[in-house]
């Protein structure tokens, strides 16, 4: 079931509850947002980082580093964008859908 006509605050609450959200106004098909890194342990081992710089920091920090939550987007081209940022249009929109 999809909940339509939600505001940005409702979309954020849905993300925090583990749901995916999208906007009717987005041009790309199949795009959605999810919250990454919230549930469970946020500690990531050095060998699991993609960035060599982050991995080195983790090694210097006892072999792991804490990763903070972020919003990720599944793009229209089928890729995952880490660290999505909302535009003012997104924040003021009333066409958010909870998937």
Short mmCIF file of C-alpha atoms in Angstrom, two decimals:
data_model
loop_
_atom_site.label_atom_id
_atom_site.label_comp_id
_atom_site.label_asym_id
_atom_site.label_seq_id
_atom_site.Cartn_x
_atom_site.Cartn_y
_atom_site.Cartn_z
CA UNK A 1 0.00 0.00 0.00
CA UNK A 2 1.31 3.44 -0.98
CA UNK A 3 0.45 6.52 1.11
CA UNK A 4 0.28 9.57 -1.19
CA UNK A 5 0.15 13.32 -0.65
CA UNK A 6 2.52 13.36 2.30
CA UNK A 7 4.73 16.29 3.31
CA UNK A 8 8.49 16.21 3.80
CA UNK A 9 8.21 15.79 7.58
CA UNK A 10 6.02 12.73 7.10
CA UNK A 11 8.49 11.38 4.54
CA UNK A 12 11.38 11.78 7.01
CA UNK A 13 9.40 10.00 9.74
CA UNK A 14 8.69 7.17 7.32
CA UNK A 15 12.41 6.90 6.50
CA UNK A 16 13.21 6.70 10.21
CA UNK A 17 10.64 3.89 10.50
CA UNK A 18 12.47 1.89 7.81
CA UNK A 19 10.19 2.73 4.87
CA UNK A 20 11.12 3.89 1.38
CA UNK A 21 9.76 7.20 0.09
CA UNK A 22 9.42 8.83 -3.30
CA UNK A 23 7.90 11.92 -4.92
CA UNK A 24 5.19 11.98 -7.55
CA UNK A 25 6.90 15.07 -9.01
CA UNK A 26 10.21 13.34 -9.80
CA UNK A 27 10.78 12.84 -13.52
CA UNK A 28 12.70 9.57 -13.27
CA UNK A 29 10.84 6.28 -12.94
CA UNK A 30 11.51 3.95 -10.03
CA UNK A 31 13.37 6.50 -7.92
CA UNK A 32 13.12 6.24 -4.14
CA UNK A 33 14.93 7.15 -0.93
CA UNK A 34 15.90 5.00 2.03
CA UNK A 35 17.81 5.60 5.24
CA UNK A 36 21.17 3.84 5.45
CA UNK A 37 23.15 2.98 8.53
CA UNK A 38 20.49 3.37 11.21
CA UNK A 39 19.59 -0.05 12.53
CA UNK A 40 21.99 -2.21 14.44
CA UNK A 41 25.69 -1.61 14.87
CA UNK A 42 27.14 1.45 13.12
CA UNK A 43 30.70 0.23 13.62
CA UNK A 44 32.32 -0.74 10.30
CA UNK A 45 35.55 -2.73 10.11
CA UNK A 46 38.46 -1.17 8.20
CA UNK A 47 38.39 -3.86 5.51
CA UNK A 48 34.75 -3.07 4.67
CA UNK A 49 35.29 0.55 3.62
CA UNK A 50 35.39 1.36 -0.10
CA UNK A 51 37.54 4.44 0.42
CA UNK A 52 41.17 3.74 1.24
CA UNK A 53 41.20 6.94 3.32
CA UNK A 54 38.26 5.81 5.45
CA UNK A 55 39.82 2.37 5.80
CA UNK A 56 43.09 3.90 7.00
CA UNK A 57 41.23 6.04 9.54
CA UNK A 58 39.43 2.94 10.80
CA UNK A 59 42.74 1.04 11.11
CA UNK A 60 44.15 3.92 13.17
CA UNK A 61 40.99 3.91 15.28
CA UNK A 62 41.30 0.35 16.55
CA UNK A 63 40.30 -1.34 13.28
CA UNK A 64 36.82 0.17 12.94
CA UNK A 65 34.96 3.45 12.58
CA UNK A 66 31.45 4.61 13.38
CA UNK A 67 29.35 5.38 10.30
CA UNK A 68 26.55 7.91 10.72
CA UNK A 69 23.16 7.44 9.06
CA UNK A 70 22.48 9.03 5.68
CA UNK A 71 19.71 9.17 3.12
CA UNK A 72 20.41 7.19 -0.06
CA UNK A 73 18.59 7.39 -3.39
CA UNK A 74 17.89 4.66 -5.91
CA UNK A 75 18.26 6.64 -9.14
CA UNK A 76 16.31 6.37 -12.39
CA UNK A 77 19.38 4.72 -13.94
CA UNK A 78 19.42 1.95 -11.32
CA UNK A 79 22.32 3.21 -9.22
CA UNK A 80 22.50 4.01 -5.51
CA UNK A 81 23.44 7.59 -4.66
CA UNK A 82 24.92 7.83 -1.19
CA UNK A 83 24.25 11.03 0.74
CA UNK A 84 21.21 12.42 -1.12
CA UNK A 85 20.38 16.04 -0.26
CA UNK A 86 16.91 17.54 -0.48
CA UNK A 87 16.29 20.65 -2.56
CA UNK A 88 14.02 23.39 -1.26
CA UNK A 89 11.43 22.15 -3.77
CA UNK A 90 11.66 18.66 -2.23
CA UNK A 91 11.33 20.00 1.31
CA UNK A 92 8.27 22.10 0.50
CA UNK A 93 6.54 19.47 -1.67
CA UNK A 94 3.27 17.85 -0.61
CA UNK A 95 3.52 14.98 -3.11
CA UNK A 96 5.67 12.58 -1.10
CA UNK A 97 4.67 8.93 -1.22
CA UNK A 98 5.46 6.34 1.44
CA UNK A 99 6.18 3.08 -0.36
#
